[in-house]
mmCIF file of N, CA and C in Angstrom:
data_model
loop_
_atom_site.group_PDB
_atom_site.id
_atom_site.type_symbol
_atom_site.label_atom_id
_atom_site.label_comp_id
_atom_site.label_asym_id
_atom_site.label_seq_id
_atom_site.Cartn_x
_atom_site.Cartn_y
_atom_site.Cartn_z
ATOM 1 N N MET A 1 3.227 2.836 8.600
ATOM 2 C CA MET A 1 4.531 2.340 8.785
ATOM 3 C C MET A 1 5.120 3.297 9.396
ATOM 4 N N GLY A 2 4.449 3.753 10.302
ATOM 5 C CA GLY A 2 5.197 4.720 11.753
ATOM 6 C C GLY A 2 6.323 4.513 12.419
ATOM 7 N N GLU A 3 6.055 3.007 12.760
ATOM 8 C CA GLU A 3 7.082 2.249 13.342
ATOM 9 C C GLU A 3 8.168 1.794 13.165
ATOM 10 N N LEU A 4 8.483 2.756 12.447
ATOM 11 C CA LEU A 4 9.950 2.256 11.339
ATOM 12 C C LEU A 4 10.938 3.618 12.055
ATOM 13 N N PRO A 5 12.030 3.495 12.075
ATOM 14 C CA PRO A 5 13.265 4.707 12.218
ATOM 15 C C PRO A 5 13.526 5.554 11.114
ATOM 16 N N PRO A 6 13.453 6.805 11.373
ATOM 17 C CA PRO A 6 13.686 7.549 10.277
ATOM 18 C C PRO A 6 14.538 7.264 9.225
ATOM 19 N N GLY A 7 14.536 7.875 8.067
ATOM 20 C CA GLY A 7 15.073 6.828 7.169
ATOM 21 C C GLY A 7 15.227 5.767 6.095
ATOM 22 N N TYR A 8 14.248 5.088 7.352
ATOM 23 C CA TYR A 8 13.695 3.818 6.353
ATOM 24 C C TYR A 8 13.113 4.378 5.186
ATOM 25 N N ARG A 9 13.829 3.205 3.972
ATOM 26 C CA ARG A 9 12.652 3.382 2.572
ATOM 27 C C ARG A 9 12.661 1.950 2.261
ATOM 28 N N PHE A 10 11.447 2.196 1.770
ATOM 29 C CA PHE A 10 10.664 0.650 1.073
ATOM 30 C C PHE A 10 10.757 0.985 -0.260
ATOM 31 N N TYR A 11 11.626 0.082 -1.196
ATOM 32 C CA TYR A 11 11.768 0.261 -2.224
ATOM 33 C C TYR A 11 12.479 -1.233 -2.875
ATOM 34 N N PRO A 12 11.184 -1.996 -3.150
ATOM 35 C CA PRO A 12 10.965 -3.344 -3.305
ATOM 36 C C PRO A 12 11.163 -3.106 -4.849
ATOM 37 N N THR A 13 11.753 -4.708 -5.481
ATOM 38 C CA THR A 13 12.026 -4.968 -7.144
ATOM 39 C C THR A 13 10.701 -5.122 -7.487
ATOM 40 N N GLU A 14 10.818 -4.776 -8.793
ATOM 41 C CA GLU A 14 8.865 -4.968 -9.671
ATOM 42 C C GLU A 14 8.845 -6.805 -9.175
ATOM 43 N N GLU A 15 9.465 -7.686 -8.988
ATOM 44 C CA GLU A 15 9.437 -8.898 -8.681
ATOM 45 C C GLU A 15 9.008 -8.874 -7.541
ATOM 46 N N GLU A 16 9.661 -8.687 -6.270
ATOM 47 C CA GLU A 16 8.837 -8.623 -5.554
ATOM 48 C C GLU A 16 7.461 -8.103 -5.138
ATOM 49 N N LEU A 17 7.340 -7.010 -5.420
ATOM 50 C CA LEU A 17 5.680 -6.461 -5.542
ATOM 51 C C LEU A 17 4.885 -7.140 -6.053
ATOM 52 N N VAL A 18 5.221 -8.056 -6.945
ATOM 53 C CA VAL A 18 4.220 -9.072 -7.475
ATOM 54 C C VAL A 18 4.070 -10.092 -6.781
ATOM 55 N N ARG A 19 5.252 -11.101 -6.892
ATOM 56 C CA ARG A 19 5.275 -12.339 -6.449
ATOM 57 C C ARG A 19 4.965 -12.567 -4.878
ATOM 58 N N PHE A 20 5.348 -11.379 -3.912
ATOM 59 C CA PHE A 20 4.958 -11.253 -2.638
ATOM 60 C C PHE A 20 3.512 -10.353 -2.356
ATOM 61 N N TYR A 21 3.936 -9.225 -2.573
ATOM 62 C CA TYR A 21 3.050 -8.330 -1.807
ATOM 63 C C TYR A 21 1.591 -8.094 -2.781
ATOM 64 N N LEU A 22 1.772 -8.002 -3.913
ATOM 65 C CA LEU A 22 0.198 -8.688 -5.202
ATOM 66 C C LEU A 22 -0.082 -9.758 -4.754
ATOM 67 N N ARG A 23 0.677 -10.918 -4.822
ATOM 68 C CA ARG A 23 -0.096 -12.279 -4.848
ATOM 69 C C ARG A 23 -0.923 -12.522 -3.351
ATOM 70 N N HIS A 24 -0.407 -12.115 -2.244
ATOM 71 C CA HIS A 24 -0.750 -11.749 -1.045
ATOM 72 C C HIS A 24 -1.964 -10.626 -0.778
ATOM 73 N N LYS A 25 -1.972 -9.957 -1.493
ATOM 74 C CA LYS A 25 -3.369 -9.572 -1.626
ATOM 75 C C LYS A 25 -4.237 -9.189 -2.061
ATOM 76 N N LEU A 26 -4.380 -10.394 -3.443
ATOM 77 C CA LEU A 26 -4.962 -11.091 -4.060
ATOM 78 C C LEU A 26 -5.866 -12.164 -3.493
ATOM 79 N N ASP A 27 -5.366 -13.021 -2.715
ATOM 80 C CA ASP A 27 -5.372 -14.377 -2.115
ATOM 81 C C ASP A 27 -5.742 -13.844 -0.387
ATOM 82 N N GLY A 28 -5.672 -12.537 -0.205
ATOM 83 C CA GLY A 28 -6.421 -12.210 1.066
ATOM 84 C C GLY A 28 -5.490 -12.372 2.403
ATOM 85 N N SER A 29 -4.528 -13.344 1.922
ATOM 86 C CA SER A 29 -3.701 -13.454 3.438
ATOM 87 C C SER A 29 -3.102 -12.107 3.863
ATOM 88 N N ARG A 30 -2.194 -12.310 5.226
ATOM 89 C CA ARG A 30 -1.315 -11.448 5.928
ATOM 90 C C ARG A 30 -2.168 -10.098 5.383
ATOM 91 N N ARG A 31 -3.494 -9.698 5.330
ATOM 92 C CA ARG A 31 -3.953 -8.704 4.689
ATOM 93 C C ARG A 31 -3.363 -7.246 5.810
ATOM 94 N N ALA A 32 -3.319 -7.436 6.672
ATOM 95 C CA ALA A 32 -2.813 -6.115 7.660
ATOM 96 C C ALA A 32 -1.638 -5.403 7.158
ATOM 97 N N ASP A 33 -0.670 -6.558 6.697
ATOM 98 C CA ASP A 33 0.640 -6.417 6.394
ATOM 99 C C ASP A 33 0.306 -5.976 5.329
ATOM 100 N N ILE A 34 -0.462 -6.244 4.141
ATOM 101 C CA ILE A 34 -0.345 -5.733 2.947
ATOM 102 C C ILE A 34 -1.044 -4.498 2.740
ATOM 103 N N GLU A 35 -1.919 -4.125 3.653
ATOM 104 C CA GLU A 35 -2.807 -2.995 3.170
ATOM 105 C C GLU A 35 -1.862 -2.264 3.462
ATOM 106 N N ARG A 36 -0.899 -2.006 4.456
ATOM 107 C CA ARG A 36 -0.258 -0.815 5.176
ATOM 108 C C ARG A 36 0.675 -0.664 3.869
ATOM 109 N N VAL A 37 1.222 -1.520 2.935
ATOM 110 C CA VAL A 37 2.330 -1.472 1.581
ATOM 111 C C VAL A 37 1.372 -0.677 0.684
ATOM 112 N N ILE A 38 -0.005 -1.608 0.361
ATOM 113 C CA ILE A 38 -0.871 -1.623 -0.424
ATOM 114 C C ILE A 38 -2.445 -1.270 -0.369
ATOM 115 N N PRO A 39 -2.390 -0.034 0.309
ATOM 116 C CA PRO A 39 -3.930 0.896 0.413
ATOM 117 C C PRO A 39 -4.293 0.445 0.055
ATOM 118 N N VAL A 40 -6.282 0.289 0.592
ATOM 119 C CA VAL A 40 -7.280 0.122 -0.848
ATOM 120 C C VAL A 40 -7.833 1.673 -0.237
ATOM 121 N N VAL A 41 -7.866 2.328 -1.363
ATOM 122 C CA VAL A 41 -8.678 3.648 -1.735
ATOM 123 C C VAL A 41 -9.877 3.706 -2.522
ATOM 124 N N ASP A 42 -11.077 3.836 -2.196
ATOM 125 C CA ASP A 42 -12.053 4.120 -3.189
ATOM 126 C C ASP A 42 -12.214 5.266 -4.365
ATOM 127 N N VAL A 43 -11.400 5.373 -5.154
ATOM 128 C CA VAL A 43 -11.279 5.967 -5.762
ATOM 129 C C VAL A 43 -12.446 6.905 -6.833
ATOM 130 N N CYS A 44 -13.252 6.206 -6.772
ATOM 131 C CA CYS A 44 -14.473 6.843 -7.357
ATOM 132 C C CYS A 44 -15.395 7.433 -6.539
ATOM 133 N N SER A 45 -15.216 7.359 -5.209
ATOM 134 C CA SER A 45 -15.821 8.030 -4.477
ATOM 135 C C SER A 45 -15.222 9.641 -3.910
ATOM 136 N N LEU A 46 -13.819 9.734 -4.433
ATOM 137 C CA LEU A 46 -13.140 10.941 -4.867
ATOM 138 C C LEU A 46 -13.281 12.543 -5.355
ATOM 139 N N ASP A 47 -13.250 12.963 -6.106
ATOM 140 C CA ASP A 47 -12.910 13.999 -6.914
ATOM 141 C C ASP A 47 -11.185 14.230 -7.054
ATOM 142 N N PRO A 48 -10.822 14.431 -8.426
ATOM 143 C CA PRO A 48 -9.330 14.317 -8.639
ATOM 144 C C PRO A 48 -8.505 14.812 -7.670
ATOM 145 N N TRP A 49 -9.040 16.474 -7.613
ATOM 146 C CA TRP A 49 -7.977 17.235 -6.210
ATOM 147 C C TRP A 49 -7.844 16.739 -4.866
ATOM 148 N N GLN A 50 -8.613 15.140 -4.677
ATOM 149 C CA GLN A 50 -8.410 14.975 -3.552
ATOM 150 C C GLN A 50 -7.754 13.707 -3.000
ATOM 151 N N LEU A 51 -7.184 13.333 -4.434
ATOM 152 C CA LEU A 51 -6.405 11.847 -4.491
ATOM 153 C C LEU A 51 -5.659 12.412 -3.965
ATOM 154 N N PRO A 52 -4.557 13.323 -4.323
ATOM 155 C CA PRO A 52 -3.336 13.184 -3.522
ATOM 156 C C PRO A 52 -2.770 13.268 -1.834
ATOM 157 N N GLY A 53 -4.382 13.492 -1.155
ATOM 158 C CA GLY A 53 -4.229 13.843 0.228
ATOM 159 C C GLY A 53 -4.521 12.539 0.501
ATOM 160 N N THR A 54 -4.518 10.996 -0.308
ATOM 161 C CA THR A 54 -5.016 9.741 0.522
ATOM 162 C C THR A 54 -3.695 8.638 0.281
ATOM 163 N N GLN A 55 -2.588 9.276 0.387
ATOM 164 C CA GLN A 55 -1.591 8.863 0.261
ATOM 165 C C GLN A 55 -1.060 8.207 1.446
ATOM 166 N N GLY A 56 -1.208 7.137 1.962
ATOM 167 C CA GLY A 56 -0.620 6.916 3.255
ATOM 168 C C GLY A 56 -2.045 6.622 3.964
ATOM 169 N N ARG A 57 -2.936 6.734 3.619
ATOM 170 C CA ARG A 57 -4.303 6.564 4.210
ATOM 171 C C ARG A 57 -5.473 5.070 3.624
ATOM 172 N N SER A 58 -6.332 4.969 4.280
ATOM 173 C CA SER A 58 -6.880 3.793 3.876
ATOM 174 C C SER A 58 -8.327 3.449 4.348
#
């Protein structure tokens, strides 16, 4: 989301998260758009103290 203007906030409702983002993530459509919002991180390959550093990274 680096191309968005300063001050932009992403604040979807729970319904928007489930109906749009999660549904598209599960069915594999709009993959690039969705992975910017809901990144894929292999948490099993990281130590607990490394997890905060994964925010915004895929």
